[in-house]
Short mmCIF file of C-alpha atoms and ligand atoms in Angstrom, two decimals:
data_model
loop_
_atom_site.label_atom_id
_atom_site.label_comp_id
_atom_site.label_asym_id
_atom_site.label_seq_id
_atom_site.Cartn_x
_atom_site.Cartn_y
_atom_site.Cartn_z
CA UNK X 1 0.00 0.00 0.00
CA UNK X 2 1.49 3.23 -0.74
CA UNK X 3 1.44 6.42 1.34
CA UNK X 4 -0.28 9.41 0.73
CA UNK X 5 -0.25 12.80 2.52
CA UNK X 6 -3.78 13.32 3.15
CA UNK X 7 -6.28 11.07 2.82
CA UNK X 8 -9.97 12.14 1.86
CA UNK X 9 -12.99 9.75 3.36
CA UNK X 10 -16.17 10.56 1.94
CA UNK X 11 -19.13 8.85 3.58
CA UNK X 12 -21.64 8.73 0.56
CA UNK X 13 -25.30 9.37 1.97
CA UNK X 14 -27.30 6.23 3.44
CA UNK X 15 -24.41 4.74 4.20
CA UNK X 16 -24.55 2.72 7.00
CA UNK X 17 -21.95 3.81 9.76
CA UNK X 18 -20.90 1.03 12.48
CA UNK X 19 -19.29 1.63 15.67
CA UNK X 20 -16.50 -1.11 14.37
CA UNK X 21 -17.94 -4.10 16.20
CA UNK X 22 -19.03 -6.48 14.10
CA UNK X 23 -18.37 -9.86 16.01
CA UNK X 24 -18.29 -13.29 15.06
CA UNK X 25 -21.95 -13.87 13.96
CA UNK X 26 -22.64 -17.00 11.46
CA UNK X 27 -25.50 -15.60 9.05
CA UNK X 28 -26.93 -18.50 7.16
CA UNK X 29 -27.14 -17.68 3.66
CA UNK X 30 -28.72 -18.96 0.61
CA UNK X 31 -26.83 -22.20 -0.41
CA UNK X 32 -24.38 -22.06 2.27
CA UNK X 33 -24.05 -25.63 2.39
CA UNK X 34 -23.36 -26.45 -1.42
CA UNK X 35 -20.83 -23.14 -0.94
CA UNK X 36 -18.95 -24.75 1.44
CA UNK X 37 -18.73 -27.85 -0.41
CA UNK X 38 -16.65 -25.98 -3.53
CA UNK X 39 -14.92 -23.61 -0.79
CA UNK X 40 -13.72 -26.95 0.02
CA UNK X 41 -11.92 -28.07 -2.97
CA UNK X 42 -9.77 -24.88 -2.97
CA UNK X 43 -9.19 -23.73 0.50
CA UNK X 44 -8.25 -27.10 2.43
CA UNK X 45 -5.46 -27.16 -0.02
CA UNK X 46 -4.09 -23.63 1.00
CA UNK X 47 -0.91 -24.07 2.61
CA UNK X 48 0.37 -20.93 4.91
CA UNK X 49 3.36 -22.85 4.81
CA UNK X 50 4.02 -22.47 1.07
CA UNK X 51 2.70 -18.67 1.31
CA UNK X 52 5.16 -17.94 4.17
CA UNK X 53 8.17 -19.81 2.62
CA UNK X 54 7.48 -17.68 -0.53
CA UNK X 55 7.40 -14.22 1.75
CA UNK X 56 10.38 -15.45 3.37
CA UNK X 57 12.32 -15.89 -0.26
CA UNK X 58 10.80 -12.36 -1.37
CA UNK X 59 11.97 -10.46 1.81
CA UNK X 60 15.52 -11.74 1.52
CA UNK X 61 16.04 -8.36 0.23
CA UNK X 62 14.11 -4.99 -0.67
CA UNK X 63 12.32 -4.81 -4.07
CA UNK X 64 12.03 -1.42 -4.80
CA UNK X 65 10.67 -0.62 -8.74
CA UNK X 66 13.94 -0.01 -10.96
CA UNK X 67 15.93 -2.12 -8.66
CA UNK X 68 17.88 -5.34 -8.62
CA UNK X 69 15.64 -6.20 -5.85
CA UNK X 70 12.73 -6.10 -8.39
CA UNK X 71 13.93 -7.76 -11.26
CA UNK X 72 14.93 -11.21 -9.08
CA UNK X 73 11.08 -10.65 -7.80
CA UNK X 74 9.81 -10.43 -11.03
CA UNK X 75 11.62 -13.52 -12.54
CA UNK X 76 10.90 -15.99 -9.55
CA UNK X 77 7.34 -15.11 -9.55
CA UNK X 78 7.57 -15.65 -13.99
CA UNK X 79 9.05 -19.09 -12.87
CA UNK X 80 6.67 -20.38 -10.42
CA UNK X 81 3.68 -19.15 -13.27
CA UNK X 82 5.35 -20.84 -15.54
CA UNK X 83 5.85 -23.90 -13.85
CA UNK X 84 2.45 -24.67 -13.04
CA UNK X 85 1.85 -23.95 -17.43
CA UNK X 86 0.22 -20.90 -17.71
CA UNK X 87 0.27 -18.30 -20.05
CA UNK X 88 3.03 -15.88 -18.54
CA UNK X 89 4.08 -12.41 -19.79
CA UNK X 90 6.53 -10.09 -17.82
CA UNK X 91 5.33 -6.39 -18.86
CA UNK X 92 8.01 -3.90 -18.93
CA UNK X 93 7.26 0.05 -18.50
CA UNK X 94 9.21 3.05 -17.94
CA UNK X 95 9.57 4.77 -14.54
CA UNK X 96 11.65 7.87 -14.01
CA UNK X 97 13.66 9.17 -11.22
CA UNK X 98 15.12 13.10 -11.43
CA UNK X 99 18.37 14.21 -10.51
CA UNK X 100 19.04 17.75 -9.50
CA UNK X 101 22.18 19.03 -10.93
CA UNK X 102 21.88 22.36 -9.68
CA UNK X 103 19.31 25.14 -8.96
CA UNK X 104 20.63 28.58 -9.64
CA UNK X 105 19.03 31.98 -8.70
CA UNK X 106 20.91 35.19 -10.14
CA UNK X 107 20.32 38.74 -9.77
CA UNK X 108 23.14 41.39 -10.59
CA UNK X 109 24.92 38.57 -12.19
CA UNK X 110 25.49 36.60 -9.45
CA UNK X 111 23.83 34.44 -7.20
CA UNK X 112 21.00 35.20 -4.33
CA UNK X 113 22.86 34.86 -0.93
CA UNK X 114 21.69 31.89 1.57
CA UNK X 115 20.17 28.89 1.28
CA UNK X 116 21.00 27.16 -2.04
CA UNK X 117 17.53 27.23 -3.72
CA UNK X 118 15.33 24.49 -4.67
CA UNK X 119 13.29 23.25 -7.83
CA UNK X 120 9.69 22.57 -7.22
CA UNK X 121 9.09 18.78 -7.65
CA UNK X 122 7.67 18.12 -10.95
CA UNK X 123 9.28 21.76 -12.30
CA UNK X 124 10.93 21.45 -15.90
CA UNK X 125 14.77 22.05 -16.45
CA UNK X 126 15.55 25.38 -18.08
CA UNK X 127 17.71 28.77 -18.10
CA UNK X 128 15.57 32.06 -18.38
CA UNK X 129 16.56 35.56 -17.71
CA UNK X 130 13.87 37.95 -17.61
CA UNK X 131 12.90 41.25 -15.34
CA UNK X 132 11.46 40.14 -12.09
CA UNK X 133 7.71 40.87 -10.99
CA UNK X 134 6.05 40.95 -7.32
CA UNK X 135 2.69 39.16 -8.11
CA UNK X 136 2.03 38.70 -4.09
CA UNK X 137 0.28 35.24 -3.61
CA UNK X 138 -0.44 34.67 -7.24
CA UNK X 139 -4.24 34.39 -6.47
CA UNK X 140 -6.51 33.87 -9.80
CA UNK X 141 -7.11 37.42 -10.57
CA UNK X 142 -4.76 39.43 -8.98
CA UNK X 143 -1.97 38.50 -11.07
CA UNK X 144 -1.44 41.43 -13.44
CA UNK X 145 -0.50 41.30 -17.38
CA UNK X 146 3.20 42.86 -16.94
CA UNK X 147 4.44 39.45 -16.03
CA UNK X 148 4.01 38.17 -19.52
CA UNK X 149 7.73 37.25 -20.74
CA UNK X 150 9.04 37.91 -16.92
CA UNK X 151 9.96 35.73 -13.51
CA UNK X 152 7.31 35.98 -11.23
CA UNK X 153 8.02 36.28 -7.85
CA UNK X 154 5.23 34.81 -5.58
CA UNK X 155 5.00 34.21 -1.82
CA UNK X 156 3.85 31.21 -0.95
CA UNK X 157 0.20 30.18 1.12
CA UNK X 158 -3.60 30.32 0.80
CA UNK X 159 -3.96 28.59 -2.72
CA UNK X 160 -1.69 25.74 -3.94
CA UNK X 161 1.69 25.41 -5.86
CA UNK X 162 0.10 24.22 -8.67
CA UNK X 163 -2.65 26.89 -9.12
CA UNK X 164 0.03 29.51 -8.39
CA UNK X 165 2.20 28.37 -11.58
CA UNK X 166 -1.08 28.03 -13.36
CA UNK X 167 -1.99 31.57 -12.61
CA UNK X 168 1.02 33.15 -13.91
CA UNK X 169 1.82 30.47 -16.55
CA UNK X 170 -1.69 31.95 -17.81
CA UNK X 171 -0.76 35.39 -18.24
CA UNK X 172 2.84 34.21 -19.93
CA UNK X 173 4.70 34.30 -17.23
CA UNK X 174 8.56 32.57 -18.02
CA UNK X 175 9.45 31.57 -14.51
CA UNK X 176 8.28 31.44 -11.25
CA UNK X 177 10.24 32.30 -8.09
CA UNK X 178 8.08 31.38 -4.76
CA UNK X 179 9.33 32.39 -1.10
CA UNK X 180 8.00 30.40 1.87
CA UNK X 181 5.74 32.15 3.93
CA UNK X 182 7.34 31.13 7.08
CA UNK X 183 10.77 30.88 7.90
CA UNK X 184 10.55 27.41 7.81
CA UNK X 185 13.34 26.97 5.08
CA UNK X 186 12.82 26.56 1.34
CA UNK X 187 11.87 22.81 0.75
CA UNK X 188 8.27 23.04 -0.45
CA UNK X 189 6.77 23.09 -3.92
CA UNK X 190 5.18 21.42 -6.78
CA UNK X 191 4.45 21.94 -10.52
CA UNK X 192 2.39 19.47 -12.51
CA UNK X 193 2.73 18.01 -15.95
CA UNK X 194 2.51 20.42 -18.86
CA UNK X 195 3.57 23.27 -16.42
CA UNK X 196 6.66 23.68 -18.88
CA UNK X 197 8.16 26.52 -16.98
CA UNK X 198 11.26 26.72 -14.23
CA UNK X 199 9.61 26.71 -10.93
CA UNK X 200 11.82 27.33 -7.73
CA UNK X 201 11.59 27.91 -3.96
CA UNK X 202 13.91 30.05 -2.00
CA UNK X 203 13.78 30.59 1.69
CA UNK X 204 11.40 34.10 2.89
CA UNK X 205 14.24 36.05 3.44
CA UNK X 206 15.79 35.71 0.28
CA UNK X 207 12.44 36.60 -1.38
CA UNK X 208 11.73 39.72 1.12
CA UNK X 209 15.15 40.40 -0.04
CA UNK X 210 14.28 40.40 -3.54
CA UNK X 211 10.74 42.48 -2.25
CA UNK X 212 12.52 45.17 -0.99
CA UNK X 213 15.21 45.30 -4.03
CA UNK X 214 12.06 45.73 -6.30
CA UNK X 215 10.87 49.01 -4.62
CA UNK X 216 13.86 51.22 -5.71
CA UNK X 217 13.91 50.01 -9.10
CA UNK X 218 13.51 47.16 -12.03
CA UNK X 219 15.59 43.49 -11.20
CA UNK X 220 16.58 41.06 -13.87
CA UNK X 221 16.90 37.50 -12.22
CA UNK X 222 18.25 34.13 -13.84
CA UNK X 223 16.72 31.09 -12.67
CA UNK X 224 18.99 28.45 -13.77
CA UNK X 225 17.25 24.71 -13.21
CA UNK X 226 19.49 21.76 -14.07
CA UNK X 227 17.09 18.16 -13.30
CA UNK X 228 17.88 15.18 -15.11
CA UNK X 229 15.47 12.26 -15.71
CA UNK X 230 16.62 8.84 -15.57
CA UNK X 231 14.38 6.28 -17.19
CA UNK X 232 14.55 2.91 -14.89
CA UNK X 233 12.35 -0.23 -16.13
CA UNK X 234 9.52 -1.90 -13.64
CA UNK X 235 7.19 -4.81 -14.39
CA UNK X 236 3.92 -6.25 -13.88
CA UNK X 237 3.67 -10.01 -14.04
CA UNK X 238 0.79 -11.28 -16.10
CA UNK X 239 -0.28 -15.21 -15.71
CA UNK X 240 -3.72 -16.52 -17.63
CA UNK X 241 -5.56 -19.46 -16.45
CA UNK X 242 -8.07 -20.57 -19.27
CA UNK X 243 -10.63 -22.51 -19.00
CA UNK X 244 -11.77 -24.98 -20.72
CA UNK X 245 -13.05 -24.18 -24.28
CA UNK X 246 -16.00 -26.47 -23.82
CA UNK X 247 -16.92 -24.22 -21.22
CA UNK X 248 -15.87 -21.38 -21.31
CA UNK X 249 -18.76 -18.21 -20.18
CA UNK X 250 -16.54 -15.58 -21.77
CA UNK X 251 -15.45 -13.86 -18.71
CA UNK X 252 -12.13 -12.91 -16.45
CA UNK X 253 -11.71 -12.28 -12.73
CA UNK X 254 -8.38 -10.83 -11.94
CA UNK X 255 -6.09 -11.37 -8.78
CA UNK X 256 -3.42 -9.03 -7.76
CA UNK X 257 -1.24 -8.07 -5.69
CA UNK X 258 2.13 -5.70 -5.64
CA UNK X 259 5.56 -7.32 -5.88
CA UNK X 260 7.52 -4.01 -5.16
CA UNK X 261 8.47 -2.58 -1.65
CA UNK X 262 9.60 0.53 -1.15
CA UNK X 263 13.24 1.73 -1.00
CA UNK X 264 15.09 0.29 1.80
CA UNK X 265 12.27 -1.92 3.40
CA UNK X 266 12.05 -5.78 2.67
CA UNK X 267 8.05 -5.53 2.64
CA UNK X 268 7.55 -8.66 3.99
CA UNK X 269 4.02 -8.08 4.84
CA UNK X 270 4.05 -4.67 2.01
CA UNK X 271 3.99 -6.77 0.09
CA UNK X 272 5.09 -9.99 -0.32
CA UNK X 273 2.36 -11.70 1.79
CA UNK X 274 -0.37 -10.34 -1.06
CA UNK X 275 2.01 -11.82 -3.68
CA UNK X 276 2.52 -15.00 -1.68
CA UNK X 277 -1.47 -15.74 -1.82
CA UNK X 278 -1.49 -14.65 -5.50
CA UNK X 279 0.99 -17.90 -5.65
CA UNK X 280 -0.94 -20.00 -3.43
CA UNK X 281 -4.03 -19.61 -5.45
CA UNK X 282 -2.90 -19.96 -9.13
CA UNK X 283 -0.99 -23.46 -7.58
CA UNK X 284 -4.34 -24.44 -6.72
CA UNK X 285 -7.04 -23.07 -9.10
CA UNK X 286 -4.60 -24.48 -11.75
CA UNK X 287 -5.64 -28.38 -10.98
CA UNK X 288 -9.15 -27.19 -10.35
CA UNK X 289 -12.27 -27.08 -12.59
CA UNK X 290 -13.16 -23.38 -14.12
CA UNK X 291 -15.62 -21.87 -16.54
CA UNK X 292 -13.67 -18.45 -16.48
CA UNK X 293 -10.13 -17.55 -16.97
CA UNK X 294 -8.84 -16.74 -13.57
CA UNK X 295 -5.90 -14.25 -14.75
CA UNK X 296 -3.26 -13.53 -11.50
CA UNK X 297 -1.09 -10.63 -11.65
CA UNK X 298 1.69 -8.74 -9.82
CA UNK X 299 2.38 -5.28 -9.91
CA UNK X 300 5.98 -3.05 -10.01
CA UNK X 301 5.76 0.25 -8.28
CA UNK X 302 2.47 -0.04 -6.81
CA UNK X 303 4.62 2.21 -3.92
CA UNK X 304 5.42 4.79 -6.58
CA UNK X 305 1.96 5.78 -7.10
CA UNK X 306 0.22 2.64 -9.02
CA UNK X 307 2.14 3.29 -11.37
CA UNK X 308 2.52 -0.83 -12.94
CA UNK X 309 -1.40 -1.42 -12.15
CA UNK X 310 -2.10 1.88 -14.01
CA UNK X 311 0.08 1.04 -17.27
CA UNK X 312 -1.19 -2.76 -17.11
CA UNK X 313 -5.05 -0.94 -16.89
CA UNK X 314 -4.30 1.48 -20.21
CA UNK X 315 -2.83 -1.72 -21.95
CA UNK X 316 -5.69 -3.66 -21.84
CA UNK X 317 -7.73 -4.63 -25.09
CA UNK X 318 -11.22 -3.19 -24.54
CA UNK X 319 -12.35 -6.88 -25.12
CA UNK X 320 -10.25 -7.76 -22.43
CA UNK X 321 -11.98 -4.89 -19.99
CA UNK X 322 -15.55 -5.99 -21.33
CA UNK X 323 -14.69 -9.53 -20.05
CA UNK X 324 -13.82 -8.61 -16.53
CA UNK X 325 -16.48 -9.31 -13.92
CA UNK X 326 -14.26 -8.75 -10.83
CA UNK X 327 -10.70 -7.64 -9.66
CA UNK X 328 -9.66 -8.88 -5.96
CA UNK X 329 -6.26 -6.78 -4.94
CA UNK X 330 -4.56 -8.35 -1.13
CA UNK X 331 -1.96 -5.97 0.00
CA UNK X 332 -0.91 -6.49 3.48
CA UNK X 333 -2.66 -9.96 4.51
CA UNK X 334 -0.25 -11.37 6.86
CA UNK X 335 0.50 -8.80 9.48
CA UNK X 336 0.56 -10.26 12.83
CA UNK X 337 0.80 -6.76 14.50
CA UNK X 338 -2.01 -5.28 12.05
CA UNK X 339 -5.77 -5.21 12.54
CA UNK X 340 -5.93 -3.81 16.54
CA UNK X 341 -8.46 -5.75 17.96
CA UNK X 342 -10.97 -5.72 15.27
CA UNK X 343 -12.97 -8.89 14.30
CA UNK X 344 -11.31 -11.51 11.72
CA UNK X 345 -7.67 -9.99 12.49
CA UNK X 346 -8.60 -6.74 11.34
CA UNK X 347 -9.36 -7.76 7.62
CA UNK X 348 -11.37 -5.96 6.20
CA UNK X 349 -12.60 -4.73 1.80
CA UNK X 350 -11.38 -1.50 0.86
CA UNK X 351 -13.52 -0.19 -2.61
CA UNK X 352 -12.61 3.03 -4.39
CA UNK X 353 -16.44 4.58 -4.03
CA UNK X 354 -17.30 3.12 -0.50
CA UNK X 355 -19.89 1.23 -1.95
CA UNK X 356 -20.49 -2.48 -2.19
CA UNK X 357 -19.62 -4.44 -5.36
CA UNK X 358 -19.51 -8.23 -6.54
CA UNK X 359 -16.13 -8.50 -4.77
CA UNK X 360 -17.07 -7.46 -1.33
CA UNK X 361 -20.19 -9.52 -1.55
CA UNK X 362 -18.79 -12.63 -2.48
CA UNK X 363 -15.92 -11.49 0.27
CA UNK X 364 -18.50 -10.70 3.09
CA UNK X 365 -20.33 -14.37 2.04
CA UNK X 366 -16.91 -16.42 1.83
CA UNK X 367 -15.60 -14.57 5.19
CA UNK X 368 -19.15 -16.00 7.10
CA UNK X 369 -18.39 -19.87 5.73
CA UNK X 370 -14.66 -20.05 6.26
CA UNK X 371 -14.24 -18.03 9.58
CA UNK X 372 -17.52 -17.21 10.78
CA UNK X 373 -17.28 -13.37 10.50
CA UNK X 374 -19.23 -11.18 8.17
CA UNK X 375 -16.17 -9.22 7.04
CA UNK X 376 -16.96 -5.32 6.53
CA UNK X 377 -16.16 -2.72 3.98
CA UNK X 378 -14.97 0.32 3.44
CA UNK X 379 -13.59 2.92 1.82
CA UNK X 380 -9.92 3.56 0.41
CA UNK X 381 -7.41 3.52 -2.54
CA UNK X 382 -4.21 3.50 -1.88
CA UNK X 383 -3.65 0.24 -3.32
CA UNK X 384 -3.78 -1.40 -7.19
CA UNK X 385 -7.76 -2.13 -7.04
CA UNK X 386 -7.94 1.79 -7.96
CA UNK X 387 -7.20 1.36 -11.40
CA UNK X 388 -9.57 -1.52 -11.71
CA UNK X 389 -12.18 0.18 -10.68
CA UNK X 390 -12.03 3.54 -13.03
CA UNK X 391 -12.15 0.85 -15.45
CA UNK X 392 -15.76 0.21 -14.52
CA UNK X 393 -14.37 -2.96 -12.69
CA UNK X 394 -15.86 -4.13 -9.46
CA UNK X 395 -12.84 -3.80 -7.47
CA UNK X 396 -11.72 -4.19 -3.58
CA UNK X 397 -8.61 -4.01 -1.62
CA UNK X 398 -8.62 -6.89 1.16
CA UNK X 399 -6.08 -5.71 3.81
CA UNK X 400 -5.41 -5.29 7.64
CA UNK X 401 -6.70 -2.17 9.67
CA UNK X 402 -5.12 -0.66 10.96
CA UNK X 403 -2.04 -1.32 9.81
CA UNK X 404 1.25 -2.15 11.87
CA UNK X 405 4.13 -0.08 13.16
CA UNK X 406 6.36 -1.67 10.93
CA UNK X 407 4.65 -0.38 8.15
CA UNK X 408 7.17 0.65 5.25
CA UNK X 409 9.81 0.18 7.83
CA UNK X 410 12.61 -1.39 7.18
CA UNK X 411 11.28 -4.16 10.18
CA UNK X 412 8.53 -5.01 8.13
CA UNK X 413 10.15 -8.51 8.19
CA UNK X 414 8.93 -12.14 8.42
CA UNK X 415 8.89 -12.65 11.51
CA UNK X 416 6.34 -10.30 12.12
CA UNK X 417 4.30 -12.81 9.77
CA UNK X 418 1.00 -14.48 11.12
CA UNK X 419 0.03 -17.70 9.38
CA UNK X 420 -2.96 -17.80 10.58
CA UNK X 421 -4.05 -14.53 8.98
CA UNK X 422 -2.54 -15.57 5.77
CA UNK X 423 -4.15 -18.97 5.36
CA UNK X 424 -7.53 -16.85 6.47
CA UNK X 425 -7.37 -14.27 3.72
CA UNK X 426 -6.02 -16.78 1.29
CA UNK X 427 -9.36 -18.43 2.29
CA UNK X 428 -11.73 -16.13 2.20
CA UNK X 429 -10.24 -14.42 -1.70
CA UNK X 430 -9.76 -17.87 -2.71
CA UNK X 431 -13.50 -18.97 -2.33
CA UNK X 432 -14.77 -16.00 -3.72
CA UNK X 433 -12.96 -16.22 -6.40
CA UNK X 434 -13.84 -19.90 -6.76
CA UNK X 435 -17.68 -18.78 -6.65
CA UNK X 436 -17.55 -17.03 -9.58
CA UNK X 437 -14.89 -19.57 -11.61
CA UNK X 438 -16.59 -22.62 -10.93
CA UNK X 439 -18.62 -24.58 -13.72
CA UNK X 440 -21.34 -25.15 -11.24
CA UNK X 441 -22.34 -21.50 -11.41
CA UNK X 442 -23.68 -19.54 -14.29
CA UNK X 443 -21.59 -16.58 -15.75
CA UNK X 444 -22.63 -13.49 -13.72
CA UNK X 445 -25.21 -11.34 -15.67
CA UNK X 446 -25.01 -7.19 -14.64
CA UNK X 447 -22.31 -7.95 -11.79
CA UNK X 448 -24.58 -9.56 -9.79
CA UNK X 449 -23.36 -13.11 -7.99
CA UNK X 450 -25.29 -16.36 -7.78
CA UNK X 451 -25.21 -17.58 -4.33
CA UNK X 452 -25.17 -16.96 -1.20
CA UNK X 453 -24.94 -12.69 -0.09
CA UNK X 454 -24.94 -11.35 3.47
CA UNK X 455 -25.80 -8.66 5.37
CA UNK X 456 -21.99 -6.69 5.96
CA UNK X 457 -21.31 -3.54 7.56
CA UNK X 458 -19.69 -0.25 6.23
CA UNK X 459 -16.68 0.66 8.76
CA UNK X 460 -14.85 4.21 8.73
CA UNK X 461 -11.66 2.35 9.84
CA UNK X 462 -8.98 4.33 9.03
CA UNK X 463 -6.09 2.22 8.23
CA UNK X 464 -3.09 4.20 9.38
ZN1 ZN T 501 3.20 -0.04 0.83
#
């Protein structure tokens, strides 16, 4: 799961809100029985064994996207896929890192005293002299038609980076030099894609500096912006189970889960554990009987921003996204330390909208016959069911909440493994997947499932 600053929960209306109690009750549901026949064929051969041995092999060493680390991921996971005779392809797409070679501010020729300044993340390289203009906060309408063709200088606060360089960019500004609006240093900043002009951050005093210059008379500044990008490779690992042709209703359900960790951390749990049951569950479904492909997949730098699920999502034939009834995503399934004391270790199905879907239905249904528990749902991204999803997929995250300490820490190592929670999840995304592969039950018509839906709470868990 990657990390993001702030994180917006929406509670859609009529949502129902529980106090996070939702204990152990067995709800008998349509066709339970028959249900827990078929869970049968798939989950009593889930070994937590196998899934931990394989978390142990992955956490041997980090696997950040671009890395080493990845690549020996990427080709033991291509192995094991292959071994069991599926239909394997290794996807490769471009990442990029940036490299600062220098950030330059001039006036008079030479450069601004102090802190050496900084290039807004995202900002473009370039070289531009040009007469400096005062444009105060840079607020949509205030910024006057002078700056066209000069630098302007803006103070930072009240509206973001982003509409700031948009607000001058607008009026043809050809640079923009922003001063912190507290003294609190000069590392702060961001220009988005297509913002195609130098964008820099110096410290206040070096911009009240430049302020107070401006009032006896006209400035020419330099901003000098030196970033290089280096392309790196990632991958996403793509293994199709067909059914078959006899019987065959047309349709895919997807698996996933992230193979990358993020820099420095062997993401034992973040996560190897999700790729681990990805494993587990093509070794079985491949000796059992199916009606629908079951296609597994890993993802490279899911902790970069989703960027592999993303690329694999625009890189899909539309008959491919027309054929996909369901996308199951398990990131962070084995934590022992995860879940506080929350009902069924704390697991709980994350969708994009906060609304049910297929997945958390057949989820909620399978989490009632293998352990009892209605599992909830919820609301969150954060994870590689997002892309899914704005594909019109029915899509949920199955994860721990809260998560651990050891959360993209560099102790996020097996032995803070639980078995028992892997074998559980494994279960409970194994069934439900099962439900909808399985030749006994008809291919699903408008999303809707065949057998066997409970009543399952919404939580506002937040998971870290
Ligand atoms: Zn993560």
């Amino acid at each position: 799961m990657f990390r993001r600053k702030s994180i917006i929960t929406i509670l859609a209306a009529g949502m129902v809100l529980s106090s996070g109690t939702v204990y152990a009750q067995t709800i008998s549901a349509p066709n339970a029985q028959s249900d827990t026949a078929f869970d049968n064929k798939i989950i009593k051969k889930i070994s937590a064994d196998n899934m931990y041995s394989t978390i142990a092999l992955l956490s041997e060493q980090p696997r950040e996207a671009g890395t080493e680390g990845e690549v020996r991921a990427v080709k033991y996971i291509e192995g094991q896929f292959k071994s069991l005779g599926f239909e394997t392809k290794v996807i490769p797409f471009p990442i990029y890192d940036y490299r600062t070679n220098h950030v330059w501010v001039k006036s008079g020729g030479s450069n601004i005293e102090g802190a050496e300044p900084r290039a807004f993340s995202g900002s473009v390289t370039g070289n531009v002299t040009a007469p400096l203009l005062n444009v105060g906060k840079a607020r949509l309408g205030e910024v006057p038609d002078e700056v066209a063709g000069k630098i302007a200088l803006v103070e930072r606060g009240d509206i973001t980076f982003i509409e700031k360089v948009q607000n001058v960019l607008d009026k043809g500004a050809v640079g923009v030099l922003m001063y912190n609006n507290s003294s609190n240093g000069n590392n702060f900043g961001q220009a988005a894609e297509g913002q195609d002009i130098p964008s820099v951050a110096i410290t206040r005093e070096q911009g009240l500096a430049l302020v107070e210059k401006l009032k006896s008379g006209p400035v020419t500044a330099t901003l000098d912006v030196d970033i290089e990008k280096i392309e790196k490779t990632s991958y996403v690992v793509e293994a199709k189970l067909k059914p078959n042709k006899n019987k065959d209703t047309g349709q895919i359900v997807t698996v996933g889960a992230h193979h990358d960790s993020v820099h420095g951390g062997p993401g034992a749990n973040d996560d190897a554990s999700g790729v681990s049951a990805v494993l587990e569950l093509a070794r079985i479904f491949a000796k059992a009987p199916i009606d629908t492909e079951v296609r597994f997949l890993t993802f490279g730098s899911e902790e970069r921003g989703l960027v592999g699920s993303s690329f694999y999502a625009s890189q899909l034939p539309k008959d491919d996204v027309d054929r996909m009834v369901a996308h199951f995503q398990m990131d962070m399934i084995g934590g022992r330390d995860a879940g506080a004391d929350n009902p069924a270790g704390g697991l709980i199905m994350y969708t994009i909208d906060g609304q049910k879907n297929l997945v958390t239905d057949l989820g909620a249904a399978a989490g009632v016959r293998t352990m009892g528990v209605a599992i909830p749902y919820g609301q969150l991204g954060r994870s590689d069911h997002q892309p899914f999803h704005e594909l019109g997929i029915p899509s949920a995250l199955f994860i721990h909440s809260p998560v651990e300490p050891w959360y993209h820490q560099p102790t996020d190592t097996i032995d803070k493994i639980s078995k028992e929670k892997l074998q559980q999840a494994a279960e409970i995304v194994g069934a439900s997947v099962y439900q909808i592969a399985r030749p006994e039950t008809p291919a699903l018509e408008n999303s809707r499932v065949a057998a066997g839906i409970v009543d399952y709470d919404f939580e506002d868990r937040p998971v870290d």
